[in-house]
Tab-separated table of C-alpha atoms in Angstrom:
chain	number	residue	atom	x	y	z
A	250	UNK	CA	106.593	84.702	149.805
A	251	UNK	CA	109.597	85.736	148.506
A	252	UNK	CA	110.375	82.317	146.788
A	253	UNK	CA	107.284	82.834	145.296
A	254	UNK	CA	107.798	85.809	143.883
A	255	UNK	CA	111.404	84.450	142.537
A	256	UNK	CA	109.431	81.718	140.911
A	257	UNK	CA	106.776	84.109	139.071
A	258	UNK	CA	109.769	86.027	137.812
A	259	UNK	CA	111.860	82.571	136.495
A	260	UNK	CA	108.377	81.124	134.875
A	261	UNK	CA	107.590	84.284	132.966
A	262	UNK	CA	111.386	85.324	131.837
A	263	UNK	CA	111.977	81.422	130.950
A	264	UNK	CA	108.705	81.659	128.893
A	265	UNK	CA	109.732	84.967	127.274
A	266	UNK	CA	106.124	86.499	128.298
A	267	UNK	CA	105.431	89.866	128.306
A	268	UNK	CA	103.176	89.851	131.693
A	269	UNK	CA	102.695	86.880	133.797
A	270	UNK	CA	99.794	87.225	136.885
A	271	UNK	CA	99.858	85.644	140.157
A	272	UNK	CA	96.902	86.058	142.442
A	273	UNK	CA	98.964	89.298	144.251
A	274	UNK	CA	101.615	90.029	141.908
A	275	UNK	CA	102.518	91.289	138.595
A	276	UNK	CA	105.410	90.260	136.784
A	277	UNK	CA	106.083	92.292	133.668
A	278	UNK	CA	109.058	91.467	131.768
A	279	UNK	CA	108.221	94.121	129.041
A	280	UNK	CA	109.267	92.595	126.054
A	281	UNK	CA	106.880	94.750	124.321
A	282	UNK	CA	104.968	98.047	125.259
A	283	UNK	CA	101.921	96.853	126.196
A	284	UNK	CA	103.078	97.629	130.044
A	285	UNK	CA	104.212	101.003	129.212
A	286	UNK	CA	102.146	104.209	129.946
A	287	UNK	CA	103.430	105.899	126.960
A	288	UNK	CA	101.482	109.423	127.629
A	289	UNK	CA	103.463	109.419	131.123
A	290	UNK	CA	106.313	108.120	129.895
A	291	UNK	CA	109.293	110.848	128.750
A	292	UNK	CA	112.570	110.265	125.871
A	293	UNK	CA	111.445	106.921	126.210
A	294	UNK	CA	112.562	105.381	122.585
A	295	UNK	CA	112.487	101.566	122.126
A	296	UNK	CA	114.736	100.268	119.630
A	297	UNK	CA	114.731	97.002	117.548
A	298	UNK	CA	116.136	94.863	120.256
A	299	UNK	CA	113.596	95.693	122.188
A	300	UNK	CA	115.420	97.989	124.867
A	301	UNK	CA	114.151	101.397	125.743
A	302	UNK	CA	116.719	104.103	125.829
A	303	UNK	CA	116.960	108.112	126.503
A	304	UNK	CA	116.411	109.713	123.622
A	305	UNK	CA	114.706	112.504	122.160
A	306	UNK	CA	112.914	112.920	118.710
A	307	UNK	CA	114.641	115.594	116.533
A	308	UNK	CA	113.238	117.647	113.847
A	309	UNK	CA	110.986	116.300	111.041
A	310	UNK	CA	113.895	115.638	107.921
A	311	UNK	CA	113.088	115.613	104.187
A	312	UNK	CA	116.188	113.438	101.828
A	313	UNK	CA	114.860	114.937	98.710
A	314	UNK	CA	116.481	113.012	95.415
A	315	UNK	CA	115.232	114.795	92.228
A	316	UNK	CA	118.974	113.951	90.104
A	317	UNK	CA	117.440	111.340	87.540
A	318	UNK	CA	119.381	107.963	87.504
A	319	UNK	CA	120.630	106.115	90.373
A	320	UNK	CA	121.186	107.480	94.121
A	321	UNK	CA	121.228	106.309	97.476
A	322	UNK	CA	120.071	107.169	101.074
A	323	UNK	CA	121.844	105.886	104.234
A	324	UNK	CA	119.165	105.742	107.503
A	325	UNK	CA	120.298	107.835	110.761
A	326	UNK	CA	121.030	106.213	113.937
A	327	UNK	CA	117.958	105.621	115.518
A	328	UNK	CA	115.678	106.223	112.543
A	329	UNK	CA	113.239	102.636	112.331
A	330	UNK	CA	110.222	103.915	110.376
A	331	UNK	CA	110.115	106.691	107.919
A	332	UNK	CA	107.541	108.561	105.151
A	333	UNK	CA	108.441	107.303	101.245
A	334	UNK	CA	107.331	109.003	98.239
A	335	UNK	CA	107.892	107.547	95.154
A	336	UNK	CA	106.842	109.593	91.866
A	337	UNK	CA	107.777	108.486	88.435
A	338	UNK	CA	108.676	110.128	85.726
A	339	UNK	CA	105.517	111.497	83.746
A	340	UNK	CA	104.588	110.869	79.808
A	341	UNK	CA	105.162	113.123	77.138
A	342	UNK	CA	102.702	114.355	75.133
A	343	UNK	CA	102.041	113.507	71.661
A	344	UNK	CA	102.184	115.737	68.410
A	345	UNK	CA	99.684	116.483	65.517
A	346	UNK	CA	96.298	116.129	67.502
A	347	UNK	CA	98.068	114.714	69.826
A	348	UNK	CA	96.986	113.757	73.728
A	349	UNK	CA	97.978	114.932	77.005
A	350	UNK	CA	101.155	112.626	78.640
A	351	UNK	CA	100.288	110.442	81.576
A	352	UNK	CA	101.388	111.735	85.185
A	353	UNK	CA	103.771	108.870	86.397
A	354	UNK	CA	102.760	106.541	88.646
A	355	UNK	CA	102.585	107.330	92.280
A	356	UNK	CA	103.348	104.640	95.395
A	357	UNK	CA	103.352	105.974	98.969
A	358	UNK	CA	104.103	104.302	102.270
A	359	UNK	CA	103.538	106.527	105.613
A	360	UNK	CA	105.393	104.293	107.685
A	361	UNK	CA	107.901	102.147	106.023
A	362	UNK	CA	110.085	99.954	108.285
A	363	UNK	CA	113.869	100.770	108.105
A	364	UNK	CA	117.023	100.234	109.622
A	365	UNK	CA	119.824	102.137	110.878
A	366	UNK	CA	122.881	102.713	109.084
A	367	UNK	CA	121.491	100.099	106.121
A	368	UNK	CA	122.015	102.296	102.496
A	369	UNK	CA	119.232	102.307	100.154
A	370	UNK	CA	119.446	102.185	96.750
A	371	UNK	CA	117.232	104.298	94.670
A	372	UNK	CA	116.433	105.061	91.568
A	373	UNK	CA	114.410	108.295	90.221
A	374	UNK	CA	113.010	108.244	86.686
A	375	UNK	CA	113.103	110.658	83.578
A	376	UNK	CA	110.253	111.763	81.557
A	377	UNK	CA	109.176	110.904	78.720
A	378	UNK	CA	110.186	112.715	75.123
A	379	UNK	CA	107.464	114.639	73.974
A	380	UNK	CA	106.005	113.361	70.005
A	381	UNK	CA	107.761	114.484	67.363
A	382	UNK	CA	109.125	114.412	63.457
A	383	UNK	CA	112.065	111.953	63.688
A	384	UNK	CA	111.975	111.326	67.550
A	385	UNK	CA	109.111	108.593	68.742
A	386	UNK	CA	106.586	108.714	65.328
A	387	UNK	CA	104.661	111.373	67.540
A	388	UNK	CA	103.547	109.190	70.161
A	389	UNK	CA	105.048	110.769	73.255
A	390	UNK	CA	107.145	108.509	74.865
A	391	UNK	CA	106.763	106.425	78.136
A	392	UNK	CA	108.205	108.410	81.930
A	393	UNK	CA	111.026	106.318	83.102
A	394	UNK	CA	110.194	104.094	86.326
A	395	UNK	CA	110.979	105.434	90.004
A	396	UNK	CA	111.483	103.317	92.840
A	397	UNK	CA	113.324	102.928	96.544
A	398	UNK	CA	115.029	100.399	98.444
A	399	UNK	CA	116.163	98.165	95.140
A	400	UNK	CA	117.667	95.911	96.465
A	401	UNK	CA	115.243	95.362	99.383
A	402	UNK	CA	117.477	95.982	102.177
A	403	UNK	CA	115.933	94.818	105.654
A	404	UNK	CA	113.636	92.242	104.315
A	405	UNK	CA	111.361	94.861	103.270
A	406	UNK	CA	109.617	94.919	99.805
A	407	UNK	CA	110.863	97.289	96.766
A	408	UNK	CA	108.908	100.095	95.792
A	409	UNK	CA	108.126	101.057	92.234
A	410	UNK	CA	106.194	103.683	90.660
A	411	UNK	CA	105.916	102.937	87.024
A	412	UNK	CA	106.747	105.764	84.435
A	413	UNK	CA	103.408	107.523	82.897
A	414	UNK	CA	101.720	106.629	79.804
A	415	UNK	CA	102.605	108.760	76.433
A	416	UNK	CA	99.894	110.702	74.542
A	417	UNK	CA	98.607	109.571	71.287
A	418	UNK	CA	99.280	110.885	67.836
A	419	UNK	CA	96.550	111.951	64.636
A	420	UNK	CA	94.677	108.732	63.109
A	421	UNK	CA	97.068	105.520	64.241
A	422	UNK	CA	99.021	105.357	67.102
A	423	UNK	CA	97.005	105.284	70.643
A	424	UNK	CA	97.923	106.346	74.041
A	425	UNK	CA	100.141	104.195	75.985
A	426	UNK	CA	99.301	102.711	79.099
A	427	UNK	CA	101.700	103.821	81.930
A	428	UNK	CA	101.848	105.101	85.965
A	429	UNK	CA	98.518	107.332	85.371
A	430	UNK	CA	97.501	106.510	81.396
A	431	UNK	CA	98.121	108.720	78.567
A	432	UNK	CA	95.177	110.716	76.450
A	433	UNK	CA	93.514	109.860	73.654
A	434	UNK	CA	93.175	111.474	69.964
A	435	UNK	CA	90.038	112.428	68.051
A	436	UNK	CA	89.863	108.886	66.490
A	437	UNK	CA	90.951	106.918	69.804
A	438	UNK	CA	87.884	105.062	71.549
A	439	UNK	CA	89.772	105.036	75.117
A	440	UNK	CA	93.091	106.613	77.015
A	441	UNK	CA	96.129	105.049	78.158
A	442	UNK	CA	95.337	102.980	81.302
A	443	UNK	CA	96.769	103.429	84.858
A	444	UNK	CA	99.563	101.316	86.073
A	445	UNK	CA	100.713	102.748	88.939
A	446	UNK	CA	103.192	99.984	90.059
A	447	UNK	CA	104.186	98.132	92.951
A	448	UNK	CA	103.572	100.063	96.562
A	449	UNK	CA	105.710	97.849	98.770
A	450	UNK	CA	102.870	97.546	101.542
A	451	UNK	CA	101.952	101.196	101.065
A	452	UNK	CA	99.347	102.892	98.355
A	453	UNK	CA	99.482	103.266	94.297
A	454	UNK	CA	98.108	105.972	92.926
A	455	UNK	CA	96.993	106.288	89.504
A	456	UNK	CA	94.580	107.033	86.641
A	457	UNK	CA	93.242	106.389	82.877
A	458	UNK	CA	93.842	108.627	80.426
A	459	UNK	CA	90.772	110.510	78.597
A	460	UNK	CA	89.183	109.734	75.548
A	461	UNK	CA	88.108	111.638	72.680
A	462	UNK	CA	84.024	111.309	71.708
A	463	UNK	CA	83.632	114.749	69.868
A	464	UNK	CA	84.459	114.983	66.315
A	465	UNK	CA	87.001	117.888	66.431
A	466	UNK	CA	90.500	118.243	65.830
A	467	UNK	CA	91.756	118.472	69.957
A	468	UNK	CA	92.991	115.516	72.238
A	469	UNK	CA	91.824	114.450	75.693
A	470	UNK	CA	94.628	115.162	78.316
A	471	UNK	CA	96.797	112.542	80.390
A	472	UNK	CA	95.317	111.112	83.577
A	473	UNK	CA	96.598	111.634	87.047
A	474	UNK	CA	97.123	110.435	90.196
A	475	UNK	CA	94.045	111.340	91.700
A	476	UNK	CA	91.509	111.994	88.877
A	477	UNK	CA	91.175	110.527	84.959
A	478	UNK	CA	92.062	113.009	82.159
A	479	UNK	CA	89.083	114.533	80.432
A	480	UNK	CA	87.591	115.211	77.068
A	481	UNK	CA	86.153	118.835	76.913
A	482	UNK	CA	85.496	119.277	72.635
A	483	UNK	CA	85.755	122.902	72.827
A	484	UNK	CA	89.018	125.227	71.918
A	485	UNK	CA	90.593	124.960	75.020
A	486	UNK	CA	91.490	121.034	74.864
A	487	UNK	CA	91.244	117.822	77.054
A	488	UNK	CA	92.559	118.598	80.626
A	489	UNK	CA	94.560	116.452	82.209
A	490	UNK	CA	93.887	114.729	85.309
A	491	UNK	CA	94.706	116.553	88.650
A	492	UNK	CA	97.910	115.313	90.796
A	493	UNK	CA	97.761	113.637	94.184
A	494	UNK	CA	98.272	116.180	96.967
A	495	UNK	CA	100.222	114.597	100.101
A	496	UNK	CA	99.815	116.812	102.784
A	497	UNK	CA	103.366	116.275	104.429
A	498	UNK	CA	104.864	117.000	101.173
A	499	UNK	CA	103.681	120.929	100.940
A	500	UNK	CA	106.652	121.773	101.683
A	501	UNK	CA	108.656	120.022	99.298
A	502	UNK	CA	109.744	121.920	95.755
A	503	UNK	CA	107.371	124.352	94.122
A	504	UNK	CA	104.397	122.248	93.629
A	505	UNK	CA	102.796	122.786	97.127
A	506	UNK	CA	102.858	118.723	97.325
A	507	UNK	CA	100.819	117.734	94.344
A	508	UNK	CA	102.326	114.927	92.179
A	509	UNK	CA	101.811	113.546	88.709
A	510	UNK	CA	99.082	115.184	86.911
A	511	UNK	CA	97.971	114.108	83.773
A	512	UNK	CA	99.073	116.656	80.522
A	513	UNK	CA	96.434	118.776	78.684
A	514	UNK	CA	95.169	117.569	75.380
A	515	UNK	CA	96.154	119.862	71.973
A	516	UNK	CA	93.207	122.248	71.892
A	517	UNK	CA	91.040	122.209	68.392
A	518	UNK	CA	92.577	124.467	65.717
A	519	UNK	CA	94.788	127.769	66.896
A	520	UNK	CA	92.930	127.844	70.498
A	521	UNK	CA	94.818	128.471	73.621
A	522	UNK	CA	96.722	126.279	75.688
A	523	UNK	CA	94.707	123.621	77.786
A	524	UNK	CA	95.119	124.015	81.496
A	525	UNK	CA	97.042	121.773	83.312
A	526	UNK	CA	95.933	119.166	85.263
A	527	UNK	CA	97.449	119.610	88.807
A	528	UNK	CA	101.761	119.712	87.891
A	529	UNK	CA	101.237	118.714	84.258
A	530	UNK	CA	102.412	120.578	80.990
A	531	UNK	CA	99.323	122.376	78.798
A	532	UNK	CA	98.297	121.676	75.177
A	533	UNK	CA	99.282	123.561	72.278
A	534	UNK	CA	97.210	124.630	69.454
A	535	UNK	CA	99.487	126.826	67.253
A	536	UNK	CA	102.336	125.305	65.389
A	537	UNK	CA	104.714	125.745	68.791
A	538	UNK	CA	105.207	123.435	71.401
A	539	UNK	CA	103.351	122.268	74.100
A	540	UNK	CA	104.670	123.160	77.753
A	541	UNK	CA	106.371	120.207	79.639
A	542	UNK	CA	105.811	118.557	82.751
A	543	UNK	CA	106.649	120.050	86.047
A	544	UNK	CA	110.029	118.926	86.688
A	545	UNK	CA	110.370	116.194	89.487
A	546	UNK	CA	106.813	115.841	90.175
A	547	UNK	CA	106.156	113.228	87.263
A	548	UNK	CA	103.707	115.897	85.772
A	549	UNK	CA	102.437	114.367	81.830
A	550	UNK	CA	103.692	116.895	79.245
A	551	UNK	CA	100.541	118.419	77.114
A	552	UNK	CA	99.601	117.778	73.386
A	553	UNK	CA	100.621	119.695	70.458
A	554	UNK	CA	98.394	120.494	67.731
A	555	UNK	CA	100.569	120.593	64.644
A	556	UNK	CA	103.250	118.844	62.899
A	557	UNK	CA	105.928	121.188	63.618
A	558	UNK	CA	105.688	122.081	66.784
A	559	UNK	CA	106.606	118.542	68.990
A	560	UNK	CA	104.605	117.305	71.830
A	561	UNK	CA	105.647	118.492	75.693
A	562	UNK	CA	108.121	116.336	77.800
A	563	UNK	CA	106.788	114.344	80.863
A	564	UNK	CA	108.060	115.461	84.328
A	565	UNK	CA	111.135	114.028	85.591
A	566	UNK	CA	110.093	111.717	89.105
A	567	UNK	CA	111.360	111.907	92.625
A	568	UNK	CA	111.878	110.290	95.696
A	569	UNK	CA	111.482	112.032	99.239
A	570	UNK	CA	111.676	110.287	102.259
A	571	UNK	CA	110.362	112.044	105.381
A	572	UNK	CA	111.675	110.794	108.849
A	573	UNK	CA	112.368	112.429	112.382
A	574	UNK	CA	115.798	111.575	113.609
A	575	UNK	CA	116.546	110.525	117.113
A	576	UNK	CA	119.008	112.366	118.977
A	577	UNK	CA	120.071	109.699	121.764
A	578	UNK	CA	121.874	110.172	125.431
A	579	UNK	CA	118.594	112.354	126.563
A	580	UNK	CA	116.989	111.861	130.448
A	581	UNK	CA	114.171	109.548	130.333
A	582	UNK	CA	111.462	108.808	132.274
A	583	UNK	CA	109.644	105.443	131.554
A	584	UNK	CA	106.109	104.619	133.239
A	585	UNK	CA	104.466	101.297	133.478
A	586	UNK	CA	101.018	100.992	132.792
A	587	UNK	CA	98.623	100.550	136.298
A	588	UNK	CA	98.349	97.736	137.861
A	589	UNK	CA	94.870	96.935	140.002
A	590	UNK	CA	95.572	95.460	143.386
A	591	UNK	CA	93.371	93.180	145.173
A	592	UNK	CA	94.190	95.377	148.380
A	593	UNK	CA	95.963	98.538	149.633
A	594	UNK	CA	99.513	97.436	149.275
A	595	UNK	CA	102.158	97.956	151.905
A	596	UNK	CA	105.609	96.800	149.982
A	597	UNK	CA	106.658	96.262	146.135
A	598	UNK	CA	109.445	93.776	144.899
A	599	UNK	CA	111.220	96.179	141.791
């Protein structure tokens, strides 16, 4: 019986299989966790070589990055999977009639694979100049792209979140198409459209930009990441489409966790600024100029009525990464999954 038993063990280790059944015996080699009882199981953390150590999860951790330009984030010991939000920078909003800037793109992976001590490279993007005399021809320019692991570190696939969409300018020059679209002017036939970007294996967020159909003198505002930018013909302007709310991001900066709405359109005449749509910046109908996106939440900046005041500057973007460290050398207690008998045992081989 014994050399039995030695003979179940040497099949299924030489074989590399996970569980191996004889008629009266079990032989799990766990070389995954199928055989694992992880509700009983305590500190019991199993690490990319497929070992199980004592360790104990630590605190939820934000790395926020919201400098524009290039940065980088090294991955704690024991940290294999972690939350990435990527948020471009939004559009700026264009001048004389013009639309509501385009929140910037949006990509979002809950649980991206990643490996200890690796450094990621990262980039966050700006947002785009609001339209202007002199600056862009009053188109508002394009948000600057966004994205994490650039050189994709640990065979795992870049993430990029493309900049949003400017607004468009009186008579000639439409919106742009960008990470959630720009807005339209009273002669456009359609917004900017969505181009979110490239998710890595997670989710893009993003939406067209609104389109004027009245015959008025006010703008449609900027889509966003989770609605398109709308056309209202009255006073108050186009409103730009709301952000994305991610609800482990509430936490995160002063925007409660919504990302990348869409700029108000300029409102018709000397009406009041157009409401926002979720983080983004709010037409202008006077000859100032329209607010700006909400910085590093890739808000679109709103529309400006006149010549002399200039459109509102996109949002800059960020990236947060969310992760729970691992604080090793803790007392663990791992349980194997049951195993049936075919009758009341009297002796176990460990």
């Amino acid at each position: 019986e014994d050399d039995i038993a030695l003979l179940g063990f040497k099949v299924a280790s030489n074989g590399s299989l996970a569980k191996y059944n004889l008629v009266d015996q079990t032989v799990d080699g766990f070389e995954d966790d199928s055989g694992v009882n992880s509700g009983g199981s305590t500190n019991a953390v199993r690490n990319a070589s497929n070992y199980y150590e004592g360790a104990a999860a630590g605190s939820v951790t934000y790395s926020s990055h919201t400098s524009t330009g290039a940065d980088t984030w090294t991955c704690p010991a024991g940290v294999t999977t972690a939350e990435i939000l990527v948020v471009a920078g939004g559009g700026g909003g264009g001048q004389r009639m013009g639309g509501g800037g385009g929140g910037g793109g949006v990509v979002h992976h809950a649980t991206y694979t990643t490996v200890p001590a690796v450094v990621y490279d990262l980039t966050v993007g700006t947002g785009g100049s609001g339209g202007g005399d002199g600056t862009n021809g009053k188109v508002g320019g394009t948000g600057g792209d966004s994205s994490f692991n650039d050189n994709a570190e640990g065979s795992q696939s870049k993430m990029t979140a493309n900049g949003g969409g400017g607004g468009a300018k009186y008579a000639s020059g439409g919106a742009t198409a960008g990470g959630s679209g720009g807005g339209g002017t009273f002669t456009a036939t359609s917004g900017g459209a969505a181009n979110q970007g490239d998710s890595g294996g997670g989710t893009g967020y993003g939406n067209n930009g609104g389109a004027h159909t009245g015959s008025n003198y006010s703008s449609a505002g900027g889509g966003g990441a989770a609605a398109v930018g709308t056309y209202t013909g009255t006073t108050t302007g186009g409103t730009g489409g709301a952000g994305k709310l991610f609800s482990n991001f509430t936490s995160y900066g002063a925007n409660s966790g919504y990302f990348a709405g869409g700029g108000g359109g300029c409102p018709h005449d000397g009406g009041t600024p157009s409401g926002p749509g979720g983080t983004g910046g709010g037409g202008y109908g006077n000859d100032g100029s329209a607010t700006t996106g909400t910085a590093n939440t890739g808000g679109g900046g709103g529309g400006s009525r006149s010549d002399t005041g200039s459109g509102g500057a996109g949002g800059t973007g960020t990236v947060v990464i969310r992760y729970q460290p691992i604080t090793e050398g803790a007392n663990m207690t791992l349980v194997s999954a049951t195993q049936a008998a075919q009758a009341a045992p009297t002796k176990g081989d460990i």
